[in-house]
Amino acid sequence: GLQPGALEVSVRQGLPHAAEWAGLRNREKPSSFLGTKWKDTAEIVIIGGGCIGVSLAYHLAKAGMKDVILLEKSELTAGSTWHAAGLTTYFHPGINLKKIHYYSIKLYEKLEEETGQAVGFHQPGSIRIASTPTRVDEFKYQMTRAGWHPAEQYLIGPERIQELFPILNMEKVLAGLYNPGDGHIDPYSLTMALAAGARKYGALLNYPVQVTNLSPRSDGTWEVETPHGIIRTNRIVNTAGFWAREIGTMIGLHHPLIPVHHQYVVTSTIPEVKALKTELPVLRDLEGSYYLRQERDGLLFGPYESQEKMKLQESWVTNGVPPGFGKELFESDLDRIMDHIEAAMAMVPVLKQADIINTVAGPITYSPDILPMVGPHQGVRNYWVAIGFGYGIIHAGGVGKYLSDWILGGEPPFDLIELDPNRYGKWSTTQYTATKARESYGFNNIVGYPKEERFAGRPTERVSGLYKVLKSKCSMGFHAGWEQPHWFYKSGDEIGYKPSFRRTNWFEPVGREYKQVMEKVGVIDLTPFGKFIVKGNDSVKLLDHLFANVIPKVGATNISHMLTPRGQVYAELTVSHLSPGEFLLVTGSGSELHDLRWIEEEALKGGYNVEIKNITDEMGVLGIAGPFARKVLQKLTIEDLSDSAFKFLQSRYIKLSDIAATAIRISYSGELGWELYHRKEDSAALYNVIMEAGQEEGIDDFGTYALNALRLEKAFRAWGAEMNCDTNPLEAGLDYFIKLNKPADFIGKQALKQIKEKGLKRRLVYLTLETANIDPEGNESVWHNGRVVGNTTSGNYSYSTQQSLAFAYVPTELSKVGQKLEVELLGQNYSATIVEEPLVLTEQTRTRLQKKGGKKGPKSA
C-alpha cells in the first residue's frame, strides 16, 4: 500500500539531510509554472523533472541551446529522485561509465559555487570490503581496469581499513577497494541547484504540466500535447523515470522497464559515531550485499536482497503508475531485509544498539541489465531517452553532459554502446524484463567475473534454428536476445558455466576446437549477426556516403566502416553487392539496431531513395571453416567452389542439397571458409546435410571462444574492442579499408584528413605475454617504466604459439616492434613484447605464398 502524501513531511524528517529538507513545502510551490513564460515552440522538450531531466536541461542551456523546455507533471524530484540515498562513487566495473561517474563528481564539487545553491555534498571516500579470496581477485581485476583512468582507486589492507573505519569488525576483512572522493549528496538540493543553473542559462522548467500525447509530424518534428496547449518541438527526450514506459506507449514503443522496491534504513544517534572526528567513508559490504554510510550522528544502510526476496511493483507495468503518484513511498518491510540487517550488525557491531528511526521504501526503475538507456531510439525520428536509472544520482551529471554533447555535436562524445536503448528489441518482453530485473537487483553485489553469463529469462523467443539441436551439446552465451554456442562439450570435459579470473574449464576444449578448424573443418552458428538489405535507385550513393571503403562490385563483398563526423569508428560491417543496387549488410549481434538507426537516419537526412529492411530475425547463418571446408561443401552443390571459380570475398547464390543460400567466401577465423545465409527455418536441415557430408573429413562444431582465438592470431580487429567511437581507424591500423582518395565525400573524411596531417598520438600494437594460468582479455593497464601508458583492447591464449596474446593502445613513441612493456593481470605485471602481426598467416596469404613457391602450411609468420 502507498502512504498518502500527508505523511511525506514526517517521512522527510527521517530522511537523509533532514536539515536541508526543513521548510521544503514552503520553498518549493508546485504552482511555480504559473510564474513562468509559456512557449508553444521549442528546440527540445524534456519530459520529466527528476535529476536526469533537470541535468540535461542545465547542460543544453549552458552549452548555448536556445528554447530548451522541460515539462514535469507534478514537481521537480517527484518519483525516484527525492527519496534516493544519494550515493556518489568514482567506481564502476565498466569502462566508459567510469567517465560518467567522474564527470558527475567533478560537477557536483563546483555546483554550489556556480549556482549559489547548497547541495549537501559529502566526500568521505568509500571502501568496498573483500571477505573472500575470490573477492580479492575481483578487486585486483578491477584495479587493472581502473589503472588507465584518472580517478583514484587503491587496493588497501586491513590496517588501513581499520584506520579509515574504526568501528568495523575486522575478523573477516581481507582487503578493501578504496576510492577517495566518493561519498553522498542530497538529491533534492542537487536537483534544485541544477534547476537554478538551467534557468540561469535560459531553459524553461514548466510544472505541473502533464504530457497527454505525442504526435510525430512528417518532417521529423513533434507535437507535444498538454492541458495548457500544444508545443511544437524538433526533438523530444524522455527522462520520465518510472513513467517512462507510459510516455513510450504514446508512440507505440515498449520500453523494458520495471519499478523495484528499494529500502534503506536510518538510525538515531549512535554515541560511537558521534564521537568520531571525521565522517566515516561509505562502506559496501559485498558479501552482505548492502551499503552503509554515516547520516549525521547515526548510520544509514540499504540492502539489495536476493531475487527470491526482492519485490517488484509489477502492477504498474500492467496497469500503469497510479494517477497522482508523486512523492509517495511504499510500506516498509523489514522482514524482507532481515538477513542483511544481521550481516550489517556483524560487520558494524554498534548497529546492534541503534534505534531505527526511519525506513524508506520507494520505487526505483530497473532495466533488465541494471544499466540505463541513453540516446536516440531506432525506428522513431528525434525521440531520445535517458531512462532506466537504478543509480540516477551518480549518473545524472555525466549523462546530462553526454547527451547534451551528442545532441549538439551529432555524435556521441565517447562510446557507451552498453547504454544504447537499441540493445533491446521485440524479444525484451514484459515477462523477460521482470525476470531480469529480479536477477539484476539480487546480483547487485555479485562477483563480476570476466565472460560473465546470467541465466534468468533465457532463452528468449529469439532463438536460432539450431538452438534445439545444439543446446545440450555446448555452453551457450547470450547475445542481444540470442543464444549462441561459446564452446562444445566432449566426454571427459568438466561441463557447464564455471567462471574464473584464471583459465577455467573451457580452456582445453577451446584449444581442441581451434585445432579442429586449423587442421580439419568446423561449423559455427552465426545466426545472431545483424543483417540488413539495402536496395533502390540511390543505394550505391547512400553507401558511398556512409562507408569509408569503396563499394564492392556485383558479386563481391568487402569490409567497410561507418565513421562519425569526427572520424571515429561508429561501426564495422561486411557489405555484399548481391545484384545491381541490392546490398546485404552484416554487423555484430550487439550492434544490430545501433547500426540500423545510423543508416536510416542518414538515408532520411539526405533524402536518398532507398529501401532498408532488417532481416536479422528471418535469416539464419552458418559458418564453415578449415582446410576441408571446400571439399565438404562441394559434395552438396553443382556450383564450382574451386579457388579460381569462387574467389575470396566473392558472394553468390547457391543451392546446397536443395537448400537455397547466399554464400560469401569469408571467415573471421582467417581460414578457408564460407558464411551461408539462408532462411532460418532451413537452419537445422542445412546443418544436418553439412555434418553428414563432412563425416569422412572429421567435421565438428566450434563456438565463439575458438573463433576469437583464431581471429586474434590473425590480428583481425574487432569492433567494440580495437575500434569504436573512442578510436579513429588510423590508430586502429585499419588504413587498408579507408579510401581517403575515393571521390565520394564520406562521413568523417575531412576529419580523418586532419587527423592524418597532425599525426597519431597512439597506436594499436600486437603483444605477446609471458603469463601463468591467466590470459589478458582487454581493458587491462599497460605499464612502462613504472607507470601506466595504455590499455589492452582484447586478449587470449595463442594455441599455436602457446603464449598469451593481446592488442593494446600505447603512445606512438612506444609502438615499435620489439618494444618491451608490461601488462597488469590480477595484481601482477607480466612482461610483454610488441611483435609483428599476425602471429599466424591467413589461409589466403599462405595460398598466395605457396603459389609463389614460398613456405607451406599454417606456419607462424
mmCIF file of N, CA, C and O in Angstrom, residues 451 474-475 477 479 484-489 505-519 521-526 623 625-626 667-671 700-716 795-800 805 840:
data_model
loop_
_atom_site.group_PDB
_atom_site.id
_atom_site.type_symbol
_atom_site.label_atom_id
_atom_site.label_comp_id
_atom_site.label_asym_id
_atom_site.label_seq_id
_atom_site.Cartn_x
_atom_site.Cartn_y
_atom_site.Cartn_z
ATOM 1 N N LYS A 451 33.816 -12.649 -18.813
ATOM 2 C CA LYS A 451 32.925 -13.521 -19.603
ATOM 3 C C LYS A 451 31.715 -13.970 -18.780
ATOM 4 O O LYS A 451 31.309 -15.130 -18.798
ATOM 5 N N CYS A 474 26.562 -27.865 -25.659
ATOM 6 C CA CYS A 474 27.538 -26.780 -25.522
ATOM 7 C C CYS A 474 27.165 -25.816 -24.409
ATOM 8 O O CYS A 474 26.079 -25.882 -23.842
ATOM 9 N N SER A 475 28.077 -24.908 -24.127
ATOM 10 C CA SER A 475 27.842 -23.820 -23.188
ATOM 11 C C SER A 475 27.443 -22.613 -24.028
ATOM 12 O O SER A 475 28.216 -22.166 -24.887
ATOM 13 N N GLY A 477 26.161 -18.703 -24.875
ATOM 14 C CA GLY A 477 26.283 -17.310 -24.438
ATOM 15 C C GLY A 477 25.088 -16.518 -24.936
ATOM 16 O O GLY A 477 24.431 -16.907 -25.893
ATOM 17 N N HIS A 479 23.587 -13.188 -26.573
ATOM 18 C CA HIS A 479 23.971 -12.065 -27.435
ATOM 19 C C HIS A 479 22.723 -11.409 -28.005
ATOM 20 O O HIS A 479 22.095 -11.963 -28.900
ATOM 21 N N GLN A 484 23.979 -18.345 -28.311
ATOM 22 C CA GLN A 484 25.000 -18.733 -29.291
ATOM 23 C C GLN A 484 26.057 -19.574 -28.598
ATOM 24 O O GLN A 484 26.491 -19.234 -27.499
ATOM 25 N N PRO A 485 26.480 -20.684 -29.221
ATOM 26 C CA PRO A 485 27.454 -21.570 -28.574
ATOM 27 C C PRO A 485 28.795 -20.890 -28.318
ATOM 28 O O PRO A 485 29.396 -20.341 -29.231
ATOM 29 N N HIS A 486 29.261 -20.921 -27.065
ATOM 30 C CA HIS A 486 30.598 -20.434 -26.715
ATOM 31 C C HIS A 486 31.628 -21.538 -26.936
ATOM 32 O O HIS A 486 32.681 -21.316 -27.501
ATOM 33 N N TRP A 487 31.314 -22.747 -26.432
ATOM 34 C CA TRP A 487 32.216 -23.888 -26.617
ATOM 35 C C TRP A 487 31.427 -25.183 -26.438
ATOM 36 O O TRP A 487 30.374 -25.193 -25.813
ATOM 37 N N PHE A 488 31.954 -26.266 -27.024
ATOM 38 C CA PHE A 488 31.222 -27.534 -27.065
ATOM 39 C C PHE A 488 31.814 -28.578 -26.122
ATOM 40 O O PHE A 488 33.010 -28.576 -25.849
ATOM 41 N N TYR A 489 30.934 -29.459 -25.632
ATOM 42 C CA TYR A 489 31.320 -30.490 -24.672
ATOM 43 C C TYR A 489 31.720 -31.786 -25.382
ATOM 44 O O TYR A 489 31.098 -32.169 -26.373
ATOM 45 N N ASN A 505 37.339 -24.172 -17.068
ATOM 46 C CA ASN A 505 37.005 -25.453 -17.723
ATOM 47 C C ASN A 505 36.919 -25.387 -19.243
ATOM 48 O O ASN A 505 36.971 -26.413 -19.905
ATOM 49 N N TRP A 506 36.790 -24.195 -19.836
ATOM 50 C CA TRP A 506 36.715 -24.167 -21.302
ATOM 51 C C TRP A 506 38.072 -24.068 -21.986
ATOM 52 O O TRP A 506 38.169 -24.151 -23.206
ATOM 53 N N PHE A 507 39.143 -23.878 -21.203
ATOM 54 C CA PHE A 507 40.453 -23.599 -21.809
ATOM 55 C C PHE A 507 40.928 -24.713 -22.755
ATOM 56 O O PHE A 507 41.310 -24.448 -23.896
ATOM 57 N N GLU A 508 40.883 -25.972 -22.283
ATOM 58 C CA GLU A 508 41.320 -27.100 -23.138
ATOM 59 C C GLU A 508 40.333 -27.355 -24.285
ATOM 60 O O GLU A 508 40.758 -27.503 -25.432
ATOM 61 N N PRO A 509 39.027 -27.433 -24.014
ATOM 62 C CA PRO A 509 38.075 -27.651 -25.116
ATOM 63 C C PRO A 509 38.186 -26.605 -26.235
ATOM 64 O O PRO A 509 38.073 -26.941 -27.413
ATOM 65 N N VAL A 510 38.438 -25.348 -25.877
ATOM 66 C CA VAL A 510 38.563 -24.319 -26.911
ATOM 67 C C VAL A 510 39.816 -24.582 -27.755
ATOM 68 O O VAL A 510 39.804 -24.409 -28.977
ATOM 69 N N GLY A 511 40.878 -25.067 -27.109
ATOM 70 C CA GLY A 511 42.085 -25.455 -27.848
ATOM 71 C C GLY A 511 41.796 -26.570 -28.843
ATOM 72 O O GLY A 511 42.314 -26.581 -29.970
ATOM 73 N N ARG A 512 40.934 -27.487 -28.439
ATOM 74 C CA ARG A 512 40.532 -28.607 -29.296
ATOM 75 C C ARG A 512 39.754 -28.088 -30.515
ATOM 76 O O ARG A 512 39.996 -28.508 -31.649
ATOM 77 N N GLU A 513 38.849 -27.146 -30.285
ATOM 78 C CA GLU A 513 38.057 -26.583 -31.391
ATOM 79 C C GLU A 513 38.936 -25.750 -32.317
ATOM 80 O O GLU A 513 38.754 -25.740 -33.535
ATOM 81 N N TYR A 514 39.911 -25.056 -31.729
ATOM 82 C CA TYR A 514 40.864 -24.272 -32.508
ATOM 83 C C TYR A 514 41.593 -25.198 -33.499
ATOM 84 O O TYR A 514 41.700 -24.929 -34.687
ATOM 85 N N LYS A 515 42.056 -26.321 -32.970
ATOM 86 C CA LYS A 515 42.796 -27.309 -33.761
ATOM 87 C C LYS A 515 41.884 -27.913 -34.854
ATOM 88 O O LYS A 515 42.330 -28.130 -35.985
ATOM 89 N N GLN A 516 40.635 -28.143 -34.498
ATOM 90 C CA GLN A 516 39.649 -28.681 -35.439
ATOM 91 C C GLN A 516 39.568 -27.791 -36.695
ATOM 92 O O GLN A 516 39.593 -28.275 -37.822
ATOM 93 N N VAL A 517 39.498 -26.474 -36.476
ATOM 94 C CA VAL A 517 39.371 -25.539 -37.599
ATOM 95 C C VAL A 517 40.695 -25.405 -38.352
ATOM 96 O O VAL A 517 40.722 -25.328 -39.579
ATOM 97 N N MET A 518 41.815 -25.413 -37.643
ATOM 98 C CA MET A 518 43.124 -25.258 -38.298
ATOM 99 C C MET A 518 43.506 -26.499 -39.116
ATOM 100 O O MET A 518 44.176 -26.382 -40.140
ATOM 101 N N GLU A 519 43.057 -27.688 -38.645
ATOM 102 C CA GLU A 519 43.526 -28.921 -39.284
ATOM 103 C C GLU A 519 42.475 -29.647 -40.108
ATOM 104 O O GLU A 519 42.796 -30.380 -41.034
ATOM 105 N N VAL A 521 37.901 -29.261 -40.329
ATOM 106 C CA VAL A 521 36.827 -28.338 -40.721
ATOM 107 C C VAL A 521 35.827 -28.233 -39.580
ATOM 108 O O VAL A 521 35.512 -29.228 -38.923
ATOM 109 N N GLY A 522 35.351 -27.024 -39.330
ATOM 110 C CA GLY A 522 34.399 -26.795 -38.244
ATOM 111 C C GLY A 522 33.196 -25.994 -38.726
ATOM 112 O O GLY A 522 33.261 -25.278 -39.738
ATOM 113 N N VAL A 523 32.095 -26.124 -37.966
ATOM 114 C CA VAL A 523 30.852 -25.413 -38.297
ATOM 115 C C VAL A 523 30.426 -24.589 -37.083
ATOM 116 O O VAL A 523 30.504 -25.066 -35.945
ATOM 117 N N ILE A 524 29.996 -23.353 -37.331
ATOM 118 C CA ILE A 524 29.594 -22.460 -36.239
ATOM 119 C C ILE A 524 28.278 -21.768 -36.573
ATOM 120 O O ILE A 524 28.030 -21.416 -37.728
ATOM 121 N N ASP A 525 27.439 -21.597 -35.567
ATOM 122 C CA ASP A 525 26.160 -20.901 -35.731
ATOM 123 C C ASP A 525 26.395 -19.396 -35.587
ATOM 124 O O ASP A 525 26.725 -18.915 -34.505
ATOM 125 N N LEU A 526 26.222 -18.660 -36.679
ATOM 126 C CA LEU A 526 26.448 -17.204 -36.674
ATOM 127 C C LEU A 526 25.138 -16.431 -36.865
ATOM 128 O O LEU A 526 25.145 -15.251 -37.216
ATOM 129 N N GLY A 623 28.539 -20.711 -40.381
ATOM 130 C CA GLY A 623 29.899 -20.531 -40.862
ATOM 131 C C GLY A 623 30.554 -21.891 -40.965
ATOM 132 O O GLY A 623 30.348 -22.751 -40.108
ATOM 133 N N ALA A 625 34.496 -23.484 -41.763
ATOM 134 C CA ALA A 625 35.869 -23.030 -41.923
ATOM 135 C C ALA A 625 36.851 -24.153 -41.648
ATOM 136 O O ALA A 625 36.591 -25.039 -40.828
ATOM 137 N N GLY A 626 37.990 -24.084 -42.340
ATOM 138 C CA GLY A 626 39.051 -25.072 -42.165
ATOM 139 C C GLY A 626 39.495 -25.595 -43.523
ATOM 140 O O GLY A 626 38.800 -25.406 -44.520
ATOM 141 N N SER A 667 35.729 -15.709 -43.715
ATOM 142 C CA SER A 667 35.639 -16.310 -42.388
ATOM 143 C C SER A 667 36.466 -15.491 -41.418
ATOM 144 O O SER A 667 37.623 -15.161 -41.692
ATOM 145 N N TYR A 668 35.863 -15.170 -40.274
ATOM 146 C CA TYR A 668 36.544 -14.394 -39.235
ATOM 147 C C TYR A 668 37.659 -15.224 -38.601
ATOM 148 O O TYR A 668 38.476 -14.717 -37.847
ATOM 149 N N SER A 669 37.695 -16.526 -38.956
ATOM 150 C CA SER A 669 38.760 -17.387 -38.437
ATOM 151 C C SER A 669 40.051 -17.164 -39.220
ATOM 152 O O SER A 669 41.123 -17.574 -38.793
ATOM 153 N N GLY A 670 39.947 -16.549 -40.406
ATOM 154 C CA GLY A 670 41.121 -16.363 -41.258
ATOM 155 C C GLY A 670 41.519 -17.635 -41.978
ATOM 156 O O GLY A 670 42.548 -17.687 -42.653
ATOM 157 N N GLU A 671 40.708 -18.673 -41.856
ATOM 158 C CA GLU A 671 40.949 -19.935 -42.569
ATOM 159 C C GLU A 671 40.025 -20.002 -43.785
ATOM 160 O O GLU A 671 39.128 -19.175 -43.937
ATOM 161 N N ASP A 700 33.317 -31.120 -37.268
ATOM 162 C CA ASP A 700 32.788 -30.968 -35.904
ATOM 163 C C ASP A 700 32.382 -29.515 -35.658
ATOM 164 O O ASP A 700 32.653 -28.628 -36.473
ATOM 165 N N ASP A 701 31.741 -29.293 -34.506
ATOM 166 C CA ASP A 701 31.283 -27.950 -34.146
ATOM 167 C C ASP A 701 32.423 -27.114 -33.564
ATOM 168 O O ASP A 701 33.360 -27.656 -32.987
ATOM 169 N N PHE A 702 32.288 -25.787 -33.681
ATOM 170 C CA PHE A 702 33.127 -24.903 -32.858
ATOM 171 C C PHE A 702 32.293 -23.698 -32.438
ATOM 172 O O PHE A 702 31.243 -23.428 -33.019
ATOM 173 N N GLY A 703 32.764 -23.016 -31.391
ATOM 174 C CA GLY A 703 31.993 -21.910 -30.825
ATOM 175 C C GLY A 703 32.721 -20.580 -30.934
ATOM 176 O O GLY A 703 33.804 -20.486 -31.516
ATOM 177 N N THR A 704 32.133 -19.551 -30.334
ATOM 178 C CA THR A 704 32.678 -18.196 -30.477
ATOM 179 C C THR A 704 34.005 -18.005 -29.736
ATOM 180 O O THR A 704 34.798 -17.160 -30.128
ATOM 181 N N TYR A 705 34.260 -18.782 -28.676
ATOM 182 C CA TYR A 705 35.552 -18.641 -27.981
ATOM 183 C C TYR A 705 36.704 -19.057 -28.897
ATOM 184 O O TYR A 705 37.741 -18.390 -28.958
ATOM 185 N N ALA A 706 36.528 -20.167 -29.614
ATOM 186 C CA ALA A 706 37.571 -20.618 -30.548
ATOM 187 C C ALA A 706 37.703 -19.609 -31.698
ATOM 188 O O ALA A 706 38.812 -19.303 -32.136
ATOM 189 N N LEU A 707 36.576 -19.082 -32.161
ATOM 190 C CA LEU A 707 36.606 -18.089 -33.246
ATOM 191 C C LEU A 707 37.434 -16.874 -32.821
ATOM 192 O O LEU A 707 38.235 -16.339 -33.592
ATOM 193 N N ASN A 708 37.258 -16.457 -31.572
ATOM 194 C CA ASN A 708 38.005 -15.307 -31.061
ATOM 195 C C ASN A 708 39.508 -15.617 -30.998
ATOM 196 O O ASN A 708 40.338 -14.778 -31.336
ATOM 197 N N ALA A 709 39.842 -16.832 -30.577
ATOM 198 C CA ALA A 709 41.260 -17.229 -30.522
ATOM 199 C C ALA A 709 41.856 -17.222 -31.935
ATOM 200 O O ALA A 709 42.992 -16.771 -32.144
ATOM 201 N N LEU A 710 41.087 -17.697 -32.904
ATOM 202 C CA LEU A 710 41.557 -17.743 -34.296
ATOM 203 C C LEU A 710 41.753 -16.336 -34.862
ATOM 204 O O LEU A 710 42.769 -16.044 -35.486
ATOM 205 N N ARG A 711 40.797 -15.438 -34.603
ATOM 206 C CA ARG A 711 40.893 -14.092 -35.207
ATOM 207 C C ARG A 711 42.032 -13.294 -34.584
ATOM 208 O O ARG A 711 42.671 -12.489 -35.256
ATOM 209 N N LEU A 712 42.305 -13.521 -33.281
ATOM 210 C CA LEU A 712 43.388 -12.771 -32.649
ATOM 211 C C LEU A 712 44.754 -13.185 -33.199
ATOM 212 O O LEU A 712 45.621 -12.345 -33.398
ATOM 213 N N GLU A 713 44.943 -14.465 -33.460
ATOM 214 C CA GLU A 713 46.221 -14.904 -34.037
ATOM 215 C C GLU A 713 46.436 -14.334 -35.436
ATOM 216 O O GLU A 713 47.566 -14.169 -35.879
ATOM 217 N N LYS A 714 45.320 -14.062 -36.141
ATOM 218 C CA LYS A 714 45.429 -13.475 -37.491
ATOM 219 C C LYS A 714 45.514 -11.945 -37.402
ATOM 220 O O LYS A 714 45.554 -11.267 -38.419
ATOM 221 N N ALA A 715 45.470 -11.405 -36.168
ATOM 222 C CA ALA A 715 45.499 -9.948 -35.947
ATOM 223 C C ALA A 715 44.311 -9.244 -36.584
ATOM 224 O O ALA A 715 44.416 -8.102 -37.027
ATOM 225 N N PHE A 716 43.155 -9.923 -36.644
ATOM 226 C CA PHE A 716 41.932 -9.254 -37.098
ATOM 227 C C PHE A 716 41.405 -8.408 -35.944
ATOM 228 O O PHE A 716 41.336 -8.876 -34.805
ATOM 229 N N GLY A 795 42.331 -9.858 -25.706
ATOM 230 C CA GLY A 795 43.450 -10.750 -25.455
ATOM 231 C C GLY A 795 42.964 -12.184 -25.385
ATOM 232 O O GLY A 795 41.758 -12.427 -25.275
ATOM 233 N N ASN A 796 43.906 -13.113 -25.452
ATOM 234 C CA ASN A 796 43.543 -14.519 -25.475
ATOM 235 C C ASN A 796 44.814 -15.339 -25.362
ATOM 236 O O ASN A 796 45.910 -14.791 -25.294
ATOM 237 N N TYR A 797 44.654 -16.649 -25.395
ATOM 238 C CA TYR A 797 45.801 -17.545 -25.448
ATOM 239 C C TYR A 797 45.996 -17.911 -26.909
ATOM 240 O O TYR A 797 45.028 -18.194 -27.612
ATOM 241 N N SER A 798 47.233 -17.879 -27.367
ATOM 242 C CA SER A 798 47.516 -18.336 -28.727
ATOM 243 C C SER A 798 47.824 -19.828 -28.660
ATOM 244 O O SER A 798 48.866 -20.229 -28.161
ATOM 245 N N TYR A 799 46.876 -20.631 -29.146
ATOM 246 C CA TYR A 799 47.043 -22.085 -29.061
ATOM 247 C C TYR A 799 48.134 -22.571 -30.009
ATOM 248 O O TYR A 799 48.694 -23.639 -29.813
ATOM 249 N N SER A 800 48.472 -21.795 -31.043
ATOM 250 C CA SER A 800 49.514 -22.284 -31.961
ATOM 251 C C SER A 800 50.901 -21.963 -31.433
ATOM 252 O O SER A 800 51.816 -22.765 -31.564
ATOM 253 N N LEU A 805 48.386 -13.499 -25.831
ATOM 254 C CA LEU A 805 48.398 -12.569 -26.947
ATOM 255 C C LEU A 805 47.416 -11.448 -26.640
ATOM 256 O O LEU A 805 46.353 -11.707 -26.072
ATOM 257 N N VAL A 840 49.875 -15.796 -36.954
ATOM 258 C CA VAL A 840 49.592 -16.882 -37.902
ATOM 259 C C VAL A 840 49.047 -16.253 -39.182
ATOM 260 O O VAL A 840 48.122 -15.434 -39.120
#
